[in-house]
Short mmCIF file of C-alpha atoms in Angstrom, two decimals:
data_model
loop_
_atom_site.label_atom_id
_atom_site.label_comp_id
_atom_site.label_asym_id
_atom_site.label_seq_id
_atom_site.Cartn_x
_atom_site.Cartn_y
_atom_site.Cartn_z
CA UNK A 1 -0.24 0.12 0.12
CA UNK A 2 2.32 2.63 -1.45
CA UNK A 3 2.23 6.05 0.21
CA UNK A 4 0.00 4.71 3.52
CA UNK A 5 2.96 5.48 6.01
CA UNK A 6 3.18 1.53 6.24
CA UNK A 7 6.74 1.29 5.31
CA UNK A 8 8.38 -0.83 3.00
CA UNK A 9 8.35 -4.22 4.98
CA UNK A 10 8.20 -7.51 4.03
CA UNK A 11 4.19 -7.84 3.87
CA UNK A 12 2.43 -9.88 1.19
CA UNK A 13 5.12 -12.79 1.09
CA UNK A 14 2.68 -15.19 2.94
CA UNK A 15 2.59 -15.87 6.70
CA UNK A 16 5.57 -16.30 8.02
CA UNK A 17 4.52 -18.70 10.65
CA UNK A 18 7.51 -18.10 12.99
CA UNK A 19 5.11 -16.91 16.48
CA UNK A 20 4.46 -19.33 19.53
CA UNK A 21 1.86 -21.67 18.72
CA UNK A 22 -1.01 -23.48 20.74
CA UNK A 23 -1.29 -20.97 23.01
CA UNK A 24 -4.83 -20.32 22.61
CA UNK A 25 -8.26 -21.42 22.95
CA UNK A 26 -8.71 -24.50 21.28
CA UNK A 27 -10.84 -24.37 18.33
CA UNK A 28 -11.20 -21.33 18.27
CA UNK A 29 -7.92 -19.89 16.72
CA UNK A 30 -6.79 -19.10 12.90
CA UNK A 31 -6.08 -21.49 10.44
CA UNK A 32 -2.31 -22.96 9.96
CA UNK A 33 -0.06 -22.34 12.40
CA UNK A 34 -2.38 -21.74 15.82
CA UNK A 35 -3.58 -18.53 17.83
CA UNK A 36 -0.83 -17.10 17.65
CA UNK A 37 0.68 -17.64 14.61
CA UNK A 38 3.29 -15.36 12.49
CA UNK A 39 4.18 -12.89 14.09
CA UNK A 40 4.57 -12.04 17.96
CA UNK A 41 2.63 -8.43 17.73
CA UNK A 42 5.08 -6.84 19.84
CA UNK A 43 5.52 -3.69 16.75
CA UNK A 44 4.91 -2.95 13.55
CA UNK A 45 7.20 -4.85 10.78
CA UNK A 46 10.05 -2.91 9.80
CA UNK A 47 7.52 -0.02 9.13
CA UNK A 48 8.52 3.34 10.26
CA UNK A 49 6.94 4.95 13.07
CA UNK A 50 3.69 6.82 12.40
CA UNK A 51 3.86 10.34 12.96
CA UNK A 52 0.17 11.14 12.99
CA UNK A 53 -1.08 8.43 15.02
CA UNK A 54 -4.42 9.84 16.85
CA UNK A 55 -3.89 10.26 20.64
CA UNK A 56 -6.25 7.27 20.83
CA UNK A 57 -3.39 5.13 19.30
CA UNK A 58 -0.96 6.29 21.61
CA UNK A 59 -2.54 4.76 24.34
CA UNK A 60 -0.25 2.12 26.57
CA UNK A 61 -0.82 -1.30 25.18
CA UNK A 62 -2.03 -2.51 28.35
CA UNK A 63 -4.26 0.15 28.39
CA UNK A 64 -5.65 -0.56 25.20
CA UNK A 65 -6.18 -4.13 25.77
CA UNK A 66 -8.32 -3.42 28.93
CA UNK A 67 -11.12 -1.80 27.23
CA UNK A 68 -11.86 0.11 24.13
CA UNK A 69 -11.91 3.71 23.28
CA UNK A 70 -15.27 5.69 22.62
CA UNK A 71 -14.39 5.56 18.70
CA UNK A 72 -14.04 1.99 18.24
CA UNK A 73 -17.20 1.48 20.81
CA UNK A 74 -19.71 3.76 18.72
CA UNK A 75 -18.25 1.90 15.20
CA UNK A 76 -19.19 -1.30 17.18
CA UNK A 77 -22.44 -0.43 18.28
CA UNK A 78 -23.44 0.89 15.12
CA UNK A 79 -22.65 -2.60 13.36
CA UNK A 80 -24.57 -4.12 16.00
CA UNK A 81 -27.66 -2.26 14.99
CA UNK A 82 -26.95 -3.07 11.61
CA UNK A 83 -26.75 -6.61 12.05
CA UNK A 84 -29.40 -6.98 15.39
CA UNK A 85 -31.90 -4.81 14.66
CA UNK A 86 -31.53 -4.02 10.45
CA UNK A 87 -30.66 -0.75 11.16
CA UNK A 88 -30.18 1.75 8.76
CA UNK A 89 -26.23 3.29 9.59
CA UNK A 90 -26.40 6.85 8.65
CA UNK A 91 -29.50 7.39 11.38
CA UNK A 92 -28.27 4.73 13.81
CA UNK A 93 -24.30 6.81 14.27
CA UNK A 94 -25.40 10.15 14.64
CA UNK A 95 -27.46 8.91 17.73
CA UNK A 96 -24.36 6.90 19.17
CA UNK A 97 -22.03 9.62 18.35
CA UNK A 98 -24.50 11.77 20.01
CA UNK A 99 -24.97 9.30 23.53
CA UNK A 100 -20.60 9.25 23.54
CA UNK A 101 -20.37 13.01 23.00
CA UNK A 102 -17.73 12.60 20.05
CA UNK A 103 -16.83 15.25 18.21
CA UNK A 104 -14.50 16.41 15.97
CA UNK A 105 -11.51 13.66 14.93
CA UNK A 106 -12.90 11.21 16.97
CA UNK A 107 -16.59 11.43 15.38
CA UNK A 108 -14.28 11.27 11.85
CA UNK A 109 -12.66 8.02 12.82
CA UNK A 110 -15.48 6.61 14.15
CA UNK A 111 -17.83 7.65 10.92
CA UNK A 112 -15.07 5.80 8.85
CA UNK A 113 -14.75 3.00 10.65
CA UNK A 114 -18.33 2.42 10.65
CA UNK A 115 -19.08 3.11 7.07
CA UNK A 116 -15.88 2.15 5.91
CA UNK A 117 -16.24 -1.45 7.63
CA UNK A 118 -20.06 -1.91 6.47
CA UNK A 119 -18.66 -1.50 2.29
CA UNK A 120 -15.88 -4.28 2.49
CA UNK A 121 -17.74 -6.63 4.57
CA UNK A 122 -18.11 -9.02 2.17
CA UNK A 123 -13.79 -8.87 1.14
CA UNK A 124 -12.90 -9.12 4.76
CA UNK A 125 -15.38 -11.69 5.30
CA UNK A 126 -13.31 -13.49 2.95
CA UNK A 127 -9.96 -12.70 4.27
CA UNK A 128 -11.25 -14.18 7.60
CA UNK A 129 -13.14 -17.18 6.68
CA UNK A 130 -9.43 -18.31 5.74
CA UNK A 131 -8.57 -17.91 8.97
CA UNK A 132 -11.01 -19.11 11.85
CA UNK A 133 -11.19 -22.49 11.73
CA UNK A 134 -15.09 -22.89 11.28
CA UNK A 135 -17.55 -21.53 8.82
CA UNK A 136 -17.75 -17.80 9.49
CA UNK A 137 -21.69 -17.87 10.44
CA UNK A 138 -20.67 -20.17 13.02
CA UNK A 139 -18.78 -17.07 14.65
CA UNK A 140 -21.16 -15.75 16.99
CA UNK A 141 -22.08 -11.83 15.21
CA UNK A 142 -21.03 -9.75 18.25
CA UNK A 143 -17.38 -11.42 17.92
CA UNK A 144 -17.57 -10.95 13.72
CA UNK A 145 -18.60 -7.44 14.17
CA UNK A 146 -15.62 -6.74 16.35
CA UNK A 147 -13.54 -8.84 13.82
CA UNK A 148 -14.69 -6.99 11.12
CA UNK A 149 -13.63 -3.59 12.66
CA UNK A 150 -10.33 -4.78 13.69
CA UNK A 151 -9.68 -5.86 9.79
CA UNK A 152 -10.85 -2.64 8.56
CA UNK A 153 -8.32 -0.89 10.45
CA UNK A 154 -5.75 -2.75 9.32
CA UNK A 155 -6.66 -2.90 5.79
CA UNK A 156 -8.66 -0.19 4.84
CA UNK A 157 -6.82 2.79 7.51
CA UNK A 158 -3.82 3.79 8.24
CA UNK A 159 -3.44 2.49 12.00
CA UNK A 160 -0.35 1.03 12.97
CA UNK A 161 -0.81 -2.60 13.02
CA UNK A 162 -0.06 -3.01 16.82
CA UNK A 163 -2.65 -0.35 17.91
CA UNK A 164 -5.37 -2.00 15.45
CA UNK A 165 -5.17 -5.21 17.70
CA UNK A 166 -4.22 -3.70 20.76
CA UNK A 167 -7.34 -1.81 20.89
CA UNK A 168 -9.82 -4.21 19.10
CA UNK A 169 -9.20 -6.77 21.40
CA UNK A 170 -9.95 -4.22 24.54
CA UNK A 171 -13.03 -4.18 22.43
CA UNK A 172 -13.56 -7.56 22.04
CA UNK A 173 -12.88 -8.04 26.19
CA UNK A 174 -14.92 -4.76 26.43
CA UNK A 175 -17.59 -5.66 24.56
CA UNK A 176 -17.96 -9.85 24.37
CA UNK A 177 -16.05 -11.19 26.80
CA UNK A 178 -12.49 -12.32 27.57
CA UNK A 179 -12.78 -15.32 25.40
CA UNK A 180 -13.91 -13.61 22.40
CA UNK A 181 -10.54 -11.42 23.13
CA UNK A 182 -7.72 -14.44 22.80
CA UNK A 183 -9.59 -15.10 18.99
CA UNK A 184 -10.25 -11.61 18.05
CA UNK A 185 -6.09 -11.36 18.89
CA UNK A 186 -4.77 -14.36 17.15
CA UNK A 187 -6.98 -13.93 13.97
CA UNK A 188 -5.98 -9.79 13.49
CA UNK A 189 -2.48 -10.98 13.70
CA UNK A 190 -2.63 -13.33 10.93
CA UNK A 191 -4.35 -10.51 9.23
CA UNK A 192 -1.85 -7.91 9.36
CA UNK A 193 0.66 -10.22 8.22
CA UNK A 194 -0.21 -9.34 4.96
CA UNK A 195 -1.14 -5.98 3.29
CA UNK A 196 -4.50 -5.76 1.26
CA UNK A 197 -3.00 -5.94 -2.37
CA UNK A 198 -1.06 -9.31 -0.66
CA UNK A 199 -4.89 -10.75 0.35
CA UNK A 200 -6.76 -9.53 -2.55
CA UNK A 201 -4.16 -12.26 -4.55
CA UNK A 202 -5.02 -15.01 -1.83
CA UNK A 203 -8.93 -14.15 -1.53
CA UNK A 204 -9.76 -12.82 -5.29
CA UNK A 205 -7.01 -13.24 -8.27
CA UNK A 206 -7.49 -10.44 -10.64
CA UNK A 207 -9.63 -12.53 -13.90
CA UNK A 208 -9.45 -10.86 -17.01
CA UNK A 209 -12.22 -11.57 -19.45
CA UNK A 210 -15.95 -11.93 -18.78
CA UNK A 211 -18.10 -14.26 -17.23
CA UNK A 212 -18.63 -16.20 -13.79
CA UNK A 213 -15.57 -16.65 -12.45
CA UNK A 214 -14.58 -12.85 -13.76
CA UNK A 215 -17.84 -11.55 -11.62
CA UNK A 216 -16.75 -14.09 -7.92
CA UNK A 217 -13.30 -11.84 -8.82
CA UNK A 218 -14.99 -8.26 -9.33
CA UNK A 219 -17.46 -8.97 -6.33
CA UNK A 220 -14.71 -9.96 -3.36
CA UNK A 221 -11.92 -7.18 -4.65
CA UNK A 222 -14.71 -4.76 -4.68
CA UNK A 223 -17.15 -5.72 -2.13
CA UNK A 224 -20.47 -6.11 -3.88
CA UNK A 225 -22.61 -8.91 -4.01
CA UNK A 226 -21.88 -10.82 -7.25
CA UNK A 227 -25.73 -9.76 -8.43
CA UNK A 228 -24.72 -6.40 -7.53
CA UNK A 229 -22.02 -6.84 -10.03
CA UNK A 230 -23.95 -8.29 -12.66
CA UNK A 231 -26.98 -5.82 -12.02
CA UNK A 232 -24.42 -2.75 -12.90
CA UNK A 233 -22.96 -4.31 -15.35
CA UNK A 234 -26.59 -4.88 -17.03
CA UNK A 235 -27.34 -0.97 -16.48
CA UNK A 236 -24.25 0.65 -17.94
CA UNK A 237 -25.02 -1.61 -21.21
CA UNK A 238 -28.86 -0.64 -21.27
CA UNK A 239 -28.14 2.85 -20.54
CA UNK A 240 -25.69 2.74 -23.77
CA UNK A 241 -21.92 3.32 -21.56
CA UNK A 242 -18.76 0.25 -22.28
CA UNK A 243 -19.45 -2.83 -19.76
CA UNK A 244 -15.46 -2.05 -19.39
CA UNK A 245 -16.89 0.72 -17.12
CA UNK A 246 -18.17 -1.56 -14.10
CA UNK A 247 -14.94 -2.36 -11.89
CA UNK A 248 -15.13 1.94 -12.16
CA UNK A 249 -18.24 2.05 -10.66
CA UNK A 250 -17.80 -0.15 -8.08
CA UNK A 251 -14.62 1.65 -7.20
CA UNK A 252 -16.72 4.49 -6.89
CA UNK A 253 -19.40 2.89 -4.58
CA UNK A 254 -16.92 2.49 -2.13
CA UNK A 255 -15.31 5.91 -2.24
CA UNK A 256 -16.82 7.73 0.97
CA UNK A 257 -19.30 10.36 -0.15
CA UNK A 258 -18.04 14.27 0.45
CA UNK A 259 -21.32 15.71 2.14
CA UNK A 260 -23.40 17.83 -0.63
CA UNK A 261 -25.46 20.50 1.02
CA UNK A 262 -28.41 22.36 -0.82
CA UNK A 263 -28.72 25.92 -0.19
CA UNK A 264 -32.28 26.31 -0.39
CA UNK A 265 -33.20 28.95 -3.25
CA UNK A 266 -34.79 32.06 -1.93
CA UNK A 267 -33.87 31.24 1.51
CA UNK A 268 -29.75 30.93 1.92
CA UNK A 269 -26.64 32.38 -1.20
CA UNK A 270 -24.86 29.51 -1.76
CA UNK A 271 -22.30 31.78 -0.78
CA UNK A 272 -22.84 31.74 2.54
CA UNK A 273 -22.25 28.16 2.66
CA UNK A 274 -18.69 28.41 0.84
CA UNK A 275 -17.74 31.50 3.58
CA UNK A 276 -19.01 29.26 5.97
CA UNK A 277 -16.10 26.42 4.75
CA UNK A 278 -18.01 24.78 1.93
CA UNK A 279 -16.59 24.34 -1.74
CA UNK A 280 -19.06 25.21 -4.70
CA UNK A 281 -20.53 22.03 -5.82
CA UNK A 282 -19.72 20.93 -9.28
CA UNK A 283 -23.02 20.69 -11.28
CA UNK A 284 -26.11 22.39 -9.22
CA UNK A 285 -26.37 26.18 -9.00
CA UNK A 286 -27.31 25.33 -5.05
CA UNK A 287 -24.66 23.12 -4.32
CA UNK A 288 -22.14 23.48 -1.74
CA UNK A 289 -19.73 20.51 -0.66
CA UNK A 290 -18.78 20.77 3.06
CA UNK A 291 -15.46 18.94 3.34
CA UNK A 292 -14.86 18.61 6.89
CA UNK A 293 -17.35 19.03 10.00
CA UNK A 294 -20.87 18.55 10.66
CA UNK A 295 -23.40 19.76 8.53
CA UNK A 296 -25.33 20.01 11.66
CA UNK A 297 -22.77 22.59 13.09
CA UNK A 298 -23.80 25.48 10.38
CA UNK A 299 -26.14 27.28 11.30
CA UNK A 300 -28.31 27.45 7.71
CA UNK A 301 -28.80 23.85 7.97
CA UNK A 302 -30.23 23.86 11.81
CA UNK A 303 -32.64 26.65 10.64
CA UNK A 304 -33.52 24.55 7.65
CA UNK A 305 -32.42 27.29 4.79
CA UNK A 306 -29.67 24.68 3.84
CA UNK A 307 -29.85 20.12 3.71
CA UNK A 308 -28.21 17.84 3.24
CA UNK A 309 -28.70 16.32 -0.71
CA UNK A 310 -26.83 14.95 -3.05
CA UNK A 311 -26.12 16.68 -6.29
CA UNK A 312 -27.65 14.12 -8.47
CA UNK A 313 -31.33 14.51 -6.86
CA UNK A 314 -30.86 18.28 -6.91
CA UNK A 315 -30.11 17.54 -10.60
CA UNK A 316 -33.48 16.17 -11.44
CA UNK A 317 -35.67 18.21 -9.61
CA UNK A 318 -34.07 20.98 -11.45
CA UNK A 319 -34.36 19.48 -14.58
CA UNK A 320 -38.91 19.12 -13.55
CA UNK A 321 -38.80 22.46 -12.80
CA UNK A 322 -37.51 23.59 -15.95
CA UNK A 323 -39.20 21.13 -17.83
CA UNK A 324 -41.66 23.22 -20.71
CA UNK A 325 -45.54 23.43 -20.03
CA UNK A 326 -47.32 23.38 -23.27
CA UNK A 327 -49.74 25.23 -23.01
CA UNK A 328 -48.09 26.71 -19.82
CA UNK A 329 -50.19 27.54 -17.02
CA UNK A 330 -52.34 30.39 -16.35
CA UNK A 331 -51.18 32.03 -12.88
CA UNK A 332 -49.72 29.76 -10.14
CA UNK A 333 -48.68 26.33 -11.52
CA UNK A 334 -50.02 23.51 -9.00
CA UNK A 335 -46.76 21.16 -8.25
CA UNK A 336 -46.80 17.72 -6.52
CA UNK A 337 -44.42 15.50 -4.86
CA UNK A 338 -46.29 11.99 -4.88
CA UNK A 339 -44.11 10.19 -2.56
CA UNK A 340 -42.36 12.89 -0.54
CA UNK A 341 -40.86 10.85 2.26
CA UNK A 342 -38.17 12.06 4.03
CA UNK A 343 -38.45 15.34 1.98
CA UNK A 344 -34.73 16.29 0.09
CA UNK A 345 -36.92 16.95 -2.87
CA UNK A 346 -39.95 18.17 -1.36
CA UNK A 347 -37.27 21.05 0.28
CA UNK A 348 -36.38 21.70 -3.13
CA UNK A 349 -39.40 22.07 -4.81
CA UNK A 350 -40.95 24.04 -1.81
CA UNK A 351 -38.11 26.31 -1.81
CA UNK A 352 -38.68 27.05 -6.00
CA UNK A 353 -42.49 27.43 -5.58
CA UNK A 354 -41.95 30.13 -3.09
CA UNK A 355 -39.87 31.86 -5.09
CA UNK A 356 -41.47 31.91 -8.64
CA UNK A 357 -45.23 32.54 -6.84
CA UNK A 358 -46.14 28.75 -7.34
CA UNK A 359 -48.04 26.33 -4.99
CA UNK A 360 -47.24 23.14 -4.13
CA UNK A 361 -48.50 19.52 -2.26
CA UNK A 362 -46.55 16.77 -1.06
CA UNK A 363 -47.86 13.69 0.00
CA UNK A 364 -46.38 10.33 1.80
CA UNK A 365 -47.66 7.06 3.12
CA UNK A 366 -45.67 6.89 6.09
CA UNK A 367 -47.08 9.68 9.33
CA UNK A 368 -43.75 9.79 10.70
CA UNK A 369 -42.02 10.13 7.01
CA UNK A 370 -44.62 13.16 6.67
CA UNK A 371 -43.35 14.42 9.25
CA UNK A 372 -39.91 14.85 8.34
CA UNK A 373 -41.72 15.94 5.03
CA UNK A 374 -42.67 19.19 7.22
CA UNK A 375 -39.73 19.55 8.65
CA UNK A 376 -37.84 19.78 5.07
CA UNK A 377 -39.92 22.21 3.69
CA UNK A 378 -40.36 24.90 6.72
CA UNK A 379 -39.61 28.07 5.54
CA UNK A 380 -42.01 27.43 2.52
CA UNK A 381 -45.36 26.40 4.43
CA UNK A 382 -46.84 29.13 3.07
CA UNK A 383 -47.46 28.06 -0.26
CA UNK A 384 -46.61 24.50 0.22
CA UNK A 385 -48.58 21.93 2.54
CA UNK A 386 -47.65 17.68 3.58
CA UNK A 387 -50.69 15.46 3.55
CA UNK A 388 -50.26 12.05 5.02
CA UNK A 389 -51.93 9.83 2.44
CA UNK A 390 -50.80 6.95 -0.47
CA UNK A 391 -49.83 8.36 -3.45
CA UNK A 392 -51.76 5.70 -5.82
CA UNK A 393 -54.71 7.57 -4.71
CA UNK A 394 -53.86 10.78 -6.05
CA UNK A 395 -54.79 10.06 -9.50
CA UNK A 396 -58.19 9.09 -8.78
CA UNK A 397 -58.93 11.79 -5.87
CA UNK A 398 -57.72 14.56 -7.85
CA UNK A 399 -57.45 13.96 -11.84
CA UNK A 400 -55.45 16.35 -14.04
CA UNK A 401 -54.91 18.59 -10.91
CA UNK A 402 -51.15 19.17 -11.46
CA UNK A 403 -48.93 21.25 -13.95
CA UNK A 404 -45.86 19.30 -12.55
CA UNK A 405 -45.78 16.04 -10.25
CA UNK A 406 -42.88 14.37 -8.90
CA UNK A 407 -42.84 10.60 -9.00
CA UNK A 408 -39.72 9.96 -6.66
CA UNK A 409 -40.34 5.97 -6.70
CA UNK A 410 -39.15 3.61 -3.68
CA UNK A 411 -36.25 1.33 -5.81
CA UNK A 412 -33.36 -0.53 -4.73
CA UNK A 413 -30.84 2.51 -4.37
CA UNK A 414 -28.55 0.45 -6.08
CA UNK A 415 -26.92 4.06 -7.65
CA UNK A 416 -26.82 5.28 -4.14
CA UNK A 417 -24.57 2.75 -2.37
CA UNK A 418 -21.63 4.94 -1.41
CA UNK A 419 -23.99 6.66 0.51
CA UNK A 420 -26.11 3.60 1.90
CA UNK A 421 -23.18 1.13 2.86
CA UNK A 422 -25.00 -1.44 4.36
CA UNK A 423 -27.78 -1.27 1.75
CA UNK A 424 -25.82 -3.78 -1.10
CA UNK A 425 -26.03 -6.50 1.52
CA UNK A 426 -29.34 -6.03 2.65
CA UNK A 427 -31.06 -6.45 -0.72
CA UNK A 428 -31.30 -9.23 -2.82
CA UNK A 429 -32.48 -9.44 -6.59
CA UNK A 430 -35.86 -10.56 -5.87
CA UNK A 431 -36.27 -6.76 -4.23
CA UNK A 432 -36.28 -5.54 -8.16
CA UNK A 433 -39.55 -7.70 -8.84
CA UNK A 434 -41.30 -6.94 -5.71
CA UNK A 435 -40.63 -3.22 -6.48
CA UNK A 436 -41.87 -3.09 -9.66
CA UNK A 437 -45.74 -2.79 -9.09
CA UNK A 438 -45.69 -0.10 -6.45
CA UNK A 439 -43.51 1.68 -9.28
CA UNK A 440 -45.82 1.29 -12.08
CA UNK A 441 -48.58 2.01 -9.73
CA UNK A 442 -47.17 5.48 -8.58
CA UNK A 443 -46.47 6.17 -12.43
CA UNK A 444 -49.77 6.08 -13.42
CA UNK A 445 -50.86 7.74 -10.51
CA UNK A 446 -48.54 10.89 -11.07
CA UNK A 447 -50.14 10.45 -15.07
CA UNK A 448 -53.92 10.66 -13.87
CA UNK A 449 -53.07 13.75 -11.19
CA UNK A 450 -51.21 15.79 -14.10
CA UNK A 451 -53.31 18.19 -16.80
CA UNK A 452 -52.89 17.95 -20.10
CA UNK A 453 -49.68 20.00 -21.08
CA UNK A 454 -47.94 19.10 -17.70
CA UNK A 455 -45.19 17.16 -17.13
CA UNK A 456 -44.43 14.19 -15.26
CA UNK A 457 -40.59 13.57 -13.39
CA UNK A 458 -40.20 9.92 -12.80
CA UNK A 459 -36.68 9.74 -10.67
CA UNK A 460 -34.97 6.53 -9.21
CA UNK A 461 -31.85 6.14 -7.30
CA UNK A 462 -30.97 2.98 -9.39
CA UNK A 463 -30.01 2.92 -12.88
CA UNK A 464 -31.20 -0.77 -13.29
CA UNK A 465 -33.51 -1.52 -16.18
CA UNK A 466 -35.73 -3.03 -14.63
CA UNK A 467 -36.63 0.12 -12.40
CA UNK A 468 -36.07 2.79 -14.69
CA UNK A 469 -36.59 2.64 -18.65
CA UNK A 470 -38.62 -0.60 -18.36
CA UNK A 471 -41.13 0.56 -15.93
CA UNK A 472 -41.67 3.78 -18.09
CA UNK A 473 -42.28 2.23 -21.16
CA UNK A 474 -44.61 0.05 -20.04
CA UNK A 475 -46.36 2.57 -17.93
CA UNK A 476 -46.62 4.57 -21.10
CA UNK A 477 -47.84 1.91 -23.58
CA UNK A 478 -50.61 0.40 -20.62
CA UNK A 479 -52.14 4.11 -20.16
CA UNK A 480 -52.48 4.66 -23.90
CA UNK A 481 -54.80 1.84 -23.94
CA UNK A 482 -56.68 3.20 -20.98
CA UNK A 483 -57.31 6.44 -22.83
CA UNK A 484 -54.48 8.59 -21.09
CA UNK A 485 -51.67 10.37 -23.22
CA UNK A 486 -48.16 10.56 -22.50
CA UNK A 487 -45.09 11.11 -24.70
CA UNK A 488 -41.53 11.11 -23.31
CA UNK A 489 -39.70 14.33 -23.32
CA UNK A 490 -35.91 14.86 -23.96
CA UNK A 491 -34.78 14.96 -20.39
CA UNK A 492 -31.34 15.91 -21.25
CA UNK A 493 -32.52 19.61 -22.74
CA UNK A 494 -34.10 19.54 -19.50
CA UNK A 495 -31.69 19.18 -17.28
CA UNK A 496 -29.06 21.12 -19.73
CA UNK A 497 -32.04 24.44 -19.88
CA UNK A 498 -31.41 23.70 -16.27
CA UNK A 499 -28.01 23.89 -15.27
CA UNK A 500 -26.08 23.67 -18.32
CA UNK A 501 -24.76 20.31 -20.35
CA UNK A 502 -23.56 17.73 -18.13
CA UNK A 503 -21.00 15.27 -20.38
CA UNK A 504 -22.47 12.04 -20.29
CA UNK A 505 -25.53 12.71 -18.92
CA UNK A 506 -27.91 11.80 -21.73
CA UNK A 507 -29.20 7.93 -22.07
CA UNK A 508 -31.37 8.19 -25.02
CA UNK A 509 -34.16 10.51 -24.05
CA UNK A 510 -33.57 10.27 -20.37
CA UNK A 511 -30.91 10.99 -18.41
CA UNK A 512 -29.02 8.93 -16.09
CA UNK A 513 -26.43 10.09 -13.62
CA UNK A 514 -23.08 7.71 -12.78
CA UNK A 515 -21.01 8.04 -9.15
CA UNK A 516 -17.79 7.09 -11.12
CA UNK A 517 -18.52 9.74 -14.08
CA UNK A 518 -20.25 12.84 -12.29
CA UNK A 519 -19.90 12.24 -8.61
CA UNK A 520 -23.30 12.13 -7.91
CA UNK A 521 -25.65 9.26 -7.14
CA UNK A 522 -26.68 7.35 -9.77
CA UNK A 523 -30.03 9.51 -10.40
CA UNK A 524 -32.38 8.09 -13.28
CA UNK A 525 -34.48 11.00 -14.78
CA UNK A 526 -37.56 10.72 -17.34
CA UNK A 527 -39.94 13.01 -18.27
CA UNK A 528 -43.42 12.62 -19.70
CA UNK A 529 -45.72 15.37 -20.98
CA UNK A 530 -49.33 14.44 -20.36
CA UNK A 531 -50.96 14.60 -23.55
#
């Protein structure tokens, strides 16, 4: 790992097996040279000392072995919630950080340890499976979580080996028990015998060409389920891109995404967020990225003039607002966000509507999420109302009532894996089929609620063809049979009218953004005109 501060020691040459053998718990140690196989772990091998080691890692080894520091404890607790309660890491982590009163560097360390471990879980499990003398799923869950956190510190972060092992052993002792700490100590010392590149050659040697073996290698090397690798390759091809981009896309999914802010139009100038330490966004005129610090520390975020929102979500929303109506509305336009929770796009739409003299409505089926939408549109309540209800009923209840309708349909989220690190391990191919009826029903309801000449935007944060173009084609065809006319507009033209050219975004008549090309989530946009 050139440039990672680990020096040029003989890593990657395989386990040396020179340590004491047979001193660990029987039947619970790593494979090969016994639980203490490999080096004795008294310090980094042939490595220059890390000058920038965090204070937590300079604590005496004896102290680290007894207990864990709050940052590693926070990461463990989030992984535990994700595993045991299907929690969302991006929701659980802020709560745990507050409980443990972590800020600044400690909060950043806990965040990277949590998200990085969840993203690379498939790869780390492949490494661990070579070292544990039983199937990994037979190791109890808490111990697996601790092991995974240890592997990420060793292979994915700039934590010195001795600090990573000692601190993780302390975490195991604190959270799981003394017995588990012995296994963790033994296994992590074996992990530390190789760097990441060397481990990749062990668990997933590179395979050239295409086919099942190549997919298997990509899946492990880039820590994605194999079906997701195949789905993303299929998505690239279906949107007119080269299948050879698959590896770049997988790599982008594993890169921590910058925190992107939306400066709500008419409520705050983006320059104010830049002055507070942000950077001007790449595409959206209202986007500001935050290189460091917590968004909640900004007063404009706390007071709802700005909010966290990926730039891709801003682009598809702005394209809807810029699409021409034919004929234009007489007076103020009526806008609708059909399935609005948790309110990110409603936040932008409501601010635009307020600035331009229009009115709008958000509909959300979940009462809890509807409350989040109300918070998201704060500052524009005078022009925007929020209702709890099923978006599928809006078409029949209010036919031809709206000028612009956003259908941000529930989807697998395959385009937003970099921001939802655990999502790739929860989704299955069955989700594609399970979501299809709902996506079609919502788009049809959106068409029905749109007046002739109005525009519907169908949006997903997935590039998969089963959730994008196939849904649009199917709904347009079936609606025509029922006397509801719709034509597909050039979404690329609308996007260009809104923000200028976004190279590589056009996918036929639709827009498809990509993490590895645009640095945004993989948002899909189709625009339909009701006729």
